[in-house]
GROMACS .gro file of C-alpha atoms in nm:
model
  359
    1MET     CA    1   1.221   5.771   2.171
    2ILE     CA    2   0.847   5.774   2.102
    3ALA     CA    3   0.764   5.685   2.462
    4GLY     CA    4   1.001   5.954   2.593
    5ILE     CA    5   0.850   6.225   2.374
    6ALA     CA    6   0.499   6.118   2.474
    7ILE     CA    7   0.586   6.143   2.844
    8LEU     CA    8   0.747   6.483   2.782
    9ILE     CA    9   0.430   6.608   2.611
   10ALA     CA   10   0.215   6.476   2.896
   11GLY     CA   11   0.427   6.654   3.157
   12THR     CA   12   0.424   6.979   2.958
   13ALA     CA   13   0.046   6.966   2.902
   14LEU     CA   14  -0.009   6.890   3.270
   15SER     CA   15   0.187   7.203   3.361
   16ALA     CA   16  -0.072   7.411   3.177
   17VAL     CA   17  -0.364   7.295   3.391
   18VAL     CA   18  -0.228   7.205   3.734
   19GLN     CA   19  -0.230   7.429   4.038
   20GLY     CA   20  -0.021   7.383   4.348
   21ILE     CA   21   0.335   7.276   4.410
   22PRO     CA   22   0.282   6.894   4.439
   23LEU     CA   23   0.114   6.853   4.098
   24PHE     CA   24   0.351   7.098   3.934
   25THR     CA   25   0.642   6.895   4.073
   26ILE     CA   26   0.494   6.580   3.919
   27SER     CA   27   0.463   6.753   3.582
   28ARG     CA   28   0.826   6.860   3.598
   29LEU     CA   29   0.932   6.506   3.687
   30LEU     CA   30   0.745   6.377   3.382
   31GLN     CA   31   0.921   6.635   3.167
   32GLY     CA   32   1.257   6.526   3.302
   33VAL     CA   33   1.187   6.154   3.248
   34GLY     CA   34   1.058   6.213   2.897
   35PHE     CA   35   1.343   6.442   2.801
   36GLY     CA   36   1.604   6.202   2.935
   37ALA     CA   37   1.454   5.903   2.754
   38ALA     CA   38   1.403   6.085   2.423
   39THR     CA   39   1.750   6.242   2.407
   40THR     CA   40   1.924   5.917   2.502
   41ALA     CA   41   1.727   5.722   2.240
   42ALA     CA   42   1.791   5.985   1.974
   43SER     CA   43   2.166   5.986   2.040
   44THR     CA   44   2.177   5.607   2.027
   45ALA     CA   45   1.978   5.595   1.703
   46ALA     CA   46   2.209   5.852   1.546
   47ALA     CA   47   2.519   5.656   1.645
   48SER     CA   48   2.367   5.332   1.514
   49VAL     CA   49   2.303   5.460   1.161
   50LEU     CA   50   2.621   5.663   1.113
   51PRO     CA   51   2.919   5.529   0.916
   52GLN     CA   52   3.180   5.439   1.175
   53GLU     CA   53   3.461   5.626   1.003
   54ARG     CA   54   3.258   5.950   1.042
   55LEU     CA   55   3.103   5.887   1.382
   56GLY     CA   56   3.247   6.197   1.551
   57GLU     CA   57   3.143   6.420   1.263
   58GLY     CA   58   2.794   6.270   1.258
   59ILE     CA   59   2.743   6.322   1.631
   60GLY     CA   60   2.844   6.683   1.578
   61TYR     CA   61   2.578   6.724   1.309
   62HIS     CA   62   2.328   6.552   1.537
   63GLY     CA   63   2.408   6.815   1.799
   64LEU     CA   64   2.317   7.093   1.556
   65GLY     CA   65   1.959   7.049   1.670
   66GLN     CA   66   2.062   7.142   2.024
   67ALA     CA   67   2.252   7.446   1.899
   68ILE     CA   68   1.954   7.568   1.699
   69ALA     CA   69   1.725   7.508   1.997
   70MET     CA   70   1.958   7.712   2.217
   71SER     CA   71   1.935   8.007   1.979
   72ILE     CA   72   1.561   7.991   1.908
   73GLY     CA   73   1.407   7.824   2.214
   74PRO     CA   74   1.462   8.092   2.483
   75ALA     CA   75   1.328   8.372   2.262
   76PHE     CA   76   1.026   8.162   2.163
   77ALA     CA   77   0.955   8.075   2.527
   78LEU     CA   78   0.979   8.438   2.638
   79TYR     CA   79   0.739   8.537   2.361
   80LEU     CA   80   0.485   8.276   2.477
   81VAL     CA   81   0.519   8.384   2.840
   82GLY     CA   82   0.439   8.742   2.734
   83THR     CA   83   0.109   8.638   2.576
   84ASP     CA   84  -0.226   8.630   2.756
   85PRO     CA   85  -0.262   8.389   2.926
   86SER     CA   86   0.097   8.307   3.011
   87THR     CA   87   0.010   7.935   3.021
   88ASN     CA   88   0.034   7.954   2.643
   89LEU     CA   89   0.397   7.865   2.713
   90TYR     CA   90   0.302   7.509   2.803
   91VAL     CA   91   0.050   7.476   2.520
   92GLY     CA   92   0.308   7.596   2.269
   93LEU     CA   93   0.578   7.363   2.403
   94ALA     CA   94   0.336   7.071   2.401
   95LEU     CA   95   0.268   7.140   2.031
   96VAL     CA   96   0.643   7.149   1.964
   97GLY     CA   97   0.671   6.815   2.141
   98PHE     CA   98   0.386   6.677   1.928
   99ALA     CA   99   0.574   6.782   1.613
  100GLY     CA  100   0.876   6.589   1.742
  101LEU     CA  101   0.652   6.288   1.805
  102VAL     CA  102   0.527   6.294   1.445
  103ILE     CA  103   0.886   6.302   1.319
  104ALA     CA  104   0.985   6.013   1.548
  105LEU     CA  105   0.690   5.805   1.427
  106ASN     CA  106   0.819   5.844   1.072
  107ALA     CA  107   1.172   5.728   1.156
  108ARG     CA  108   1.190   5.393   0.977
  109TYR     CA  109   1.558   5.304   0.961
  110GLU     CA  110   1.496   4.964   1.126
  111SER     CA  111   1.279   4.847   0.836
  112LYS     CA  112   1.506   5.006   0.572
  113TRP     CA  113   1.840   4.904   0.714
  114GLN     CA  114   1.972   4.802   0.369
  115THR     CA  115   1.985   5.172   0.278
  116LEU     CA  116   2.216   5.256   0.569
  117PRO     CA  117   2.593   5.302   0.520
  118SER     CA  118   2.771   4.969   0.497
  119SER     CA  119   2.982   5.043   0.807
  120SER     CA  120   2.691   5.153   1.028
  121ALA     CA  121   2.647   4.944   1.340
  122TYR     CA  122   2.279   4.873   1.281
  123ARG     CA  123   2.333   4.745   0.925
  124ILE     CA  124   2.624   4.528   1.036
  125LYS     CA  125   2.410   4.382   1.314
  126MET     CA  126   2.125   4.302   1.075
  127GLU     CA  127   2.356   4.147   0.817
  128THR     CA  128   2.522   3.937   1.085
  129ARG     CA  129   2.182   3.826   1.212
  130LEU     CA  130   2.086   3.710   0.863
  131GLU     CA  131   2.417   3.528   0.825
  132LEU     CA  132   2.380   3.349   1.161
  133ASP     CA  133   2.021   3.253   1.084
  134SER     CA  134   2.119   3.115   0.743
  135LYS     CA  135   2.398   2.907   0.898
  136ASP     CA  136   2.150   2.765   1.147
  137GLY     CA  137   1.907   2.688   0.865
  138GLN     CA  138   1.648   2.929   1.006
  139ALA     CA  139   1.456   3.210   0.847
  140PRO     CA  140   1.559   3.556   0.966
  141SER     CA  141   1.366   3.645   1.278
  142SER     CA  142   1.277   3.998   1.382
  143THR     CA  143   1.260   3.892   1.746
  144THR     CA  144   1.608   3.740   1.764
  145VAL     CA  145   1.850   3.984   1.922
  146THR     CA  146   2.211   3.901   1.840
  147THR     CA  147   2.529   4.095   1.821
  148SER     CA  148   2.825   4.027   1.599
  149GLU     CA  149   3.168   3.916   1.698
  150THR     CA  150   3.271   4.064   1.365
  151ILE     CA  151   3.142   4.403   1.479
  152ASN     CA  152   3.341   4.386   1.798
  153SER     CA  153   3.663   4.243   1.660
  154GLU     CA  154   3.690   4.450   1.342
  155LYS     CA  155   3.499   4.771   1.409
  156TYR     CA  156   3.533   4.795   1.787
  157PRO     CA  157   3.856   4.619   1.885
  158GLU     CA  158   3.847   4.746   2.242
  159GLY     CA  159   3.490   4.632   2.313
  160ASP     CA  160   3.399   4.299   2.470
  161GLN     CA  161   3.309   4.027   2.224
  162VAL     CA  162   2.952   3.925   2.294
  163SER     CA  163   2.759   3.672   2.089
  164LYS     CA  164   2.411   3.718   2.234
  165ARG     CA  165   2.238   3.986   2.438
  166THR     CA  166   2.073   3.854   2.753
  167LEU     CA  167   1.796   3.988   2.977
  168ARG     CA  168   2.060   4.068   3.237
  169ASP     CA  169   2.234   4.295   2.984
  170SER     CA  170   1.911   4.488   2.933
  171PHE     CA  171   1.893   4.577   3.301
  172ASN     CA  172   2.264   4.660   3.328
  173ILE     CA  173   2.226   5.036   3.293
  174PHE     CA  174   2.581   5.135   3.395
  175GLU     CA  175   2.837   5.120   3.116
  176PRO     CA  176   3.190   5.181   3.257
  177ARG     CA  177   3.349   5.175   2.912
  178ALA     CA  178   3.181   5.511   2.843
  179LEU     CA  179   3.367   5.678   3.133
  180PRO     CA  180   3.669   5.789   2.922
  181GLY     CA  181   3.436   6.031   2.744
  182ALA     CA  182   3.199   6.103   3.033
  183ILE     CA  183   3.458   6.203   3.296
  184PRO     CA  184   3.632   6.485   3.101
  185GLN     CA  185   3.292   6.615   2.989
  186MET     CA  186   3.151   6.618   3.342
  187ILE     CA  187   3.452   6.812   3.469
  188MET     CA  188   3.423   7.057   3.179
  189CYS     CA  189   3.047   7.103   3.217
  190PRO     CA  190   3.072   7.368   3.494
  191THR     CA  191   3.216   7.589   3.220
  192PHE     CA  192   2.898   7.547   3.019
  193GLY     CA  193   2.688   7.584   3.332
  194PHE     CA  194   2.837   7.926   3.400
  195GLY     CA  195   2.771   8.031   3.043
  196VAL     CA  196   2.412   7.904   3.036
  197PHE     CA  197   2.302   8.038   3.374
  198PHE     CA  198   2.521   8.336   3.454
  199ALA     CA  199   2.692   8.485   3.148
  200GLY     CA  200   2.387   8.692   3.060
  201LEU     CA  201   2.341   8.802   3.421
  202TYR     CA  202   2.710   8.894   3.436
  203GLY     CA  203   2.672   9.114   3.130
  204THR     CA  204   2.360   9.275   3.277
  205THR     CA  205   2.537   9.360   3.603
  206LEU     CA  206   2.808   9.527   3.395
  207GLY     CA  207   2.537   9.753   3.253
  208TYR     CA  208   2.533   9.609   2.900
  209THR     CA  209   2.193   9.642   2.735
  210HIS     CA  210   2.247   9.368   2.478
  211ALA     CA  211   2.392   9.102   2.708
  212GLY     CA  212   2.153   8.843   2.565
  213LEU     CA  213   2.341   8.857   2.235
  214PHE     CA  214   2.608   8.649   2.405
  215TYR     CA  215   2.385   8.342   2.360
  216THR     CA  216   2.298   8.416   1.999
  217ILE     CA  217   2.665   8.466   1.911
  218SER     CA  218   2.768   8.148   2.092
  219ALA     CA  219   2.491   7.948   1.920
  220VAL     CA  220   2.598   8.070   1.575
  221SER     CA  221   2.960   7.987   1.658
  222MET     CA  222   2.855   7.641   1.775
  223ILE     CA  223   2.661   7.576   1.456
  224ILE     CA  224   2.951   7.683   1.235
  225ILE     CA  225   3.210   7.467   1.413
  226ARG     CA  226   2.988   7.162   1.394
  227MET     CA  227   2.923   7.213   1.025
  228ILE     CA  228   3.296   7.210   0.952
  229SER     CA  229   3.376   6.934   1.204
  230LYS     CA  230   3.438   6.683   0.923
  231HIS     CA  231   3.780   6.842   0.877
  232PHE     CA  232   3.905   6.735   1.220
  233MET     CA  233   3.657   6.534   1.430
  234ASP     CA  234   3.743   6.189   1.291
  235THR     CA  235   4.082   6.263   1.138
  236VAL     CA  236   4.266   6.444   1.421
  237PRO     CA  237   4.353   6.255   1.743
  238ALA     CA  238   4.095   6.322   2.012
  239ILE     CA  239   4.343   6.470   2.259
  240LYS     CA  240   4.453   6.732   2.007
  241THR     CA  241   4.092   6.828   1.936
  242MET     CA  242   4.030   6.845   2.311
  243THR     CA  243   4.330   7.077   2.337
  244GLY     CA  244   4.161   7.317   2.097
  245ALA     CA  245   3.833   7.304   2.288
  246VAL     CA  246   4.000   7.377   2.622
  247ALA     CA  247   4.206   7.658   2.470
  248CYS     CA  248   3.887   7.820   2.336
  249GLY     CA  249   3.724   7.784   2.678
  250ILE     CA  250   4.017   7.948   2.857
  251LEU     CA  251   4.025   8.230   2.602
  252CYS     CA  252   3.653   8.285   2.659
  253CYS     CA  253   3.713   8.312   3.034
  254LEU     CA  254   3.999   8.557   2.991
  255MET     CA  255   3.777   8.774   2.774
  256LEU     CA  256   3.502   8.758   3.036
  257LEU     CA  257   3.751   8.873   3.297
  258ALA     CA  258   3.828   9.167   3.068
  259ALA     CA  259   3.460   9.227   2.992
  260PRO     CA  260   3.432   9.533   3.223
  261TYR     CA  261   3.648   9.720   2.970
  262GLY     CA  262   3.379   9.711   2.702
  263GLU     CA  263   3.068   9.536   2.577
  264PRO     CA  264   3.234   9.420   2.250
  265VAL     CA  265   3.482   9.215   2.452
  266PHE     CA  266   3.196   9.056   2.646
  267LEU     CA  267   3.001   8.970   2.332
  268ALA     CA  268   3.308   8.841   2.147
  269SER     CA  269   3.371   8.594   2.430
  270GLY     CA  270   3.054   8.418   2.315
  271ILE     CA  271   3.240   8.313   1.998
  272PHE     CA  272   3.491   8.108   2.196
  273TYR     CA  273   3.225   7.981   2.435
  274GLY     CA  274   3.039   7.840   2.133
  275LEU     CA  275   3.358   7.688   1.993
  276ALA     CA  276   3.445   7.518   2.323
  277THR     CA  277   3.094   7.378   2.358
  278GLY     CA  278   3.057   7.281   1.993
  279ILE     CA  279   3.383   7.088   1.991
  280SER     CA  280   3.400   6.922   2.331
  281LEU     CA  281   3.049   6.777   2.359
  282PRO     CA  282   3.043   6.571   2.035
  283LEU     CA  283   3.412   6.487   2.078
  284ASN     CA  284   3.372   6.333   2.424
  285GLN     CA  285   3.046   6.166   2.329
  286SER     CA  286   3.217   6.000   2.032
  287VAL     CA  287   3.500   5.886   2.262
  288ALA     CA  288   3.242   5.731   2.495
  289VAL     CA  289   3.056   5.560   2.209
  290LYS     CA  290   3.361   5.436   2.019
  291ASN     CA  291   3.497   5.278   2.336
  292THR     CA  292   3.174   5.079   2.381
  293PRO     CA  293   3.036   4.788   2.174
  294PRO     CA  294   2.723   4.876   1.972
  295GLU     CA  295   2.480   4.672   2.184
  296ARG     CA  296   2.572   4.895   2.480
  297TRP     CA  297   2.543   5.231   2.306
  298GLY     CA  298   2.214   5.309   2.479
  299ALA     CA  299   2.373   5.270   2.822
  300ALA     CA  300   2.685   5.457   2.705
  301ASN     CA  301   2.483   5.756   2.585
  302ALA     CA  302   2.274   5.751   2.901
  303LEU     CA  303   2.585   5.761   3.119
  304PHE     CA  304   2.741   6.037   2.909
  305LEU     CA  305   2.429   6.255   2.917
  306LEU     CA  306   2.390   6.190   3.290
  307ALA     CA  307   2.747   6.310   3.349
  308ASN     CA  308   2.672   6.614   3.134
  309ASP     CA  309   2.358   6.697   3.335
  310ILE     CA  310   2.532   6.642   3.670
  311GLY     CA  311   2.815   6.875   3.574
  312ILE     CA  312   2.583   7.153   3.460
  313GLY     CA  313   2.335   7.100   3.746
  314PHE     CA  314   2.589   7.118   4.026
  315ALA     CA  315   2.756   7.411   3.855
  316SER     CA  316   2.438   7.619   3.869
  317VAL     CA  317   2.433   7.585   4.247
  318ILE     CA  318   2.807   7.625   4.306
  319TRP     CA  319   2.846   7.927   4.080
  320GLY     CA  320   2.545   8.092   4.241
  321VAL     CA  321   2.703   8.062   4.585
  322ILE     CA  322   3.044   8.184   4.465
  323ASN     CA  323   2.889   8.473   4.272
  324ASP     CA  324   2.701   8.593   4.579
  325SER     CA  325   2.996   8.547   4.814
  326PHE     CA  326   3.297   8.652   4.606
  327GLY     CA  327   3.170   8.795   4.277
  328PHE     CA  328   3.162   8.686   3.915
  329GLN     CA  329   3.536   8.730   3.865
  330THR     CA  330   3.613   8.459   4.121
  331SER     CA  331   3.367   8.222   3.952
  332ILE     CA  332   3.535   8.278   3.616
  333VAL     CA  333   3.875   8.191   3.766
  334CYS     CA  334   3.722   7.871   3.906
  335VAL     CA  335   3.586   7.792   3.559
  336ILE     CA  336   3.942   7.812   3.423
  337VAL     CA  337   4.048   7.561   3.689
  338CYS     CA  338   3.769   7.325   3.574
  339LEU     CA  339   3.889   7.353   3.215
  340ILE     CA  340   4.245   7.266   3.310
  341ALA     CA  341   4.125   6.975   3.527
  342SER     CA  342   3.912   6.845   3.239
  343TYR     CA  343   4.211   6.852   3.006
  344ALA     CA  344   4.427   6.670   3.260
  345SER     CA  345   4.159   6.404   3.308
  346ALA     CA  346   4.141   6.349   2.931
  347TRP     CA  347   4.513   6.264   2.930
  348ILE     CA  348   4.446   6.014   3.208
  349VAL     CA  349   4.126   5.838   3.099
  350TYR     CA  350   4.122   5.864   2.718
  351PRO     CA  351   4.194   5.530   2.545
  352ALA     CA  352   4.550   5.497   2.413
  353ARG     CA  353   4.441   5.546   2.051
  354ASP     CA  354   4.283   5.882   2.140
  355LYS     CA  355   4.596   6.008   2.315
  356ARG     CA  356   4.824   5.969   2.017
  357TRP     CA  357   4.947   6.320   1.951
  358ARG     CA  358   5.054   6.225   1.600
  359HIS     CA  359   4.788   6.078   1.376
   0.00000   0.00000   0.00000
């Protein structure tokens, strides 16, 4: 996480001083590498310290940071761009990154693992390491990397039972057991891509002067749903929760189709956009993580976030072409199709325990 944030800061600072497309491209690549490394590490750390019976809820709380960033970040960036010189944007973002680096440097859960919840994966791993070392008549070693059969058999019954992590495992970056969560999320991501890149533009083309409020409303909605996620995220079967997320997404699209009839309808659609986003992302990420043994959570989170980025990235291109060729209304109908396809894929790829309609 520390290395990722440092690379992100370097890329952002470089953007403030470089001139010309080649160097600017390098700075953007550094930003992408740093962001990808930091977010994957942060997600893995969060999953490692959370009590397993509240993993879905905890991932939802972890995602609150993203929701807050979505509501504050764009306005802050626009303010910096409007200052003189406009390169204050990169200086300001580099300082924000430095603040994140300071926080990461003060994250000390590895050395204080005894204070973690008893069912957290990291504490179980450390306790198992101590137990194995004591049986072997050795002092606990900080360099020994072991994983527990107890973790896999009791806490993660569907994961492979592995007794020791090898160098080959470290370079095995693809984790197929995370696909049950990654596939539905990737198919659903074009919905979020349309909202992120085109919802505001859609409202502007309709002549609404406060179209940007769509994002503020959706961010507030996302924050609220994640704060109350403890009531359903780990207690309701995943497929039922996914049903609610898809239903909110379809309702949002229907309201967007009716948006030409009034700005309140357009703005209110942001409520259901935030609900769909706030439910589906932590839900599918928890499905991906729970289906994977703890020693592979880094790879599982990396695959999940990659699927998320691919879905949103391709959507920005596809929706742009459809908008220009057929109009926003056609794109919205296609978004509904993506939502239905995502729901169908969840029924296909979710593990059996997550498809139980009755808890």
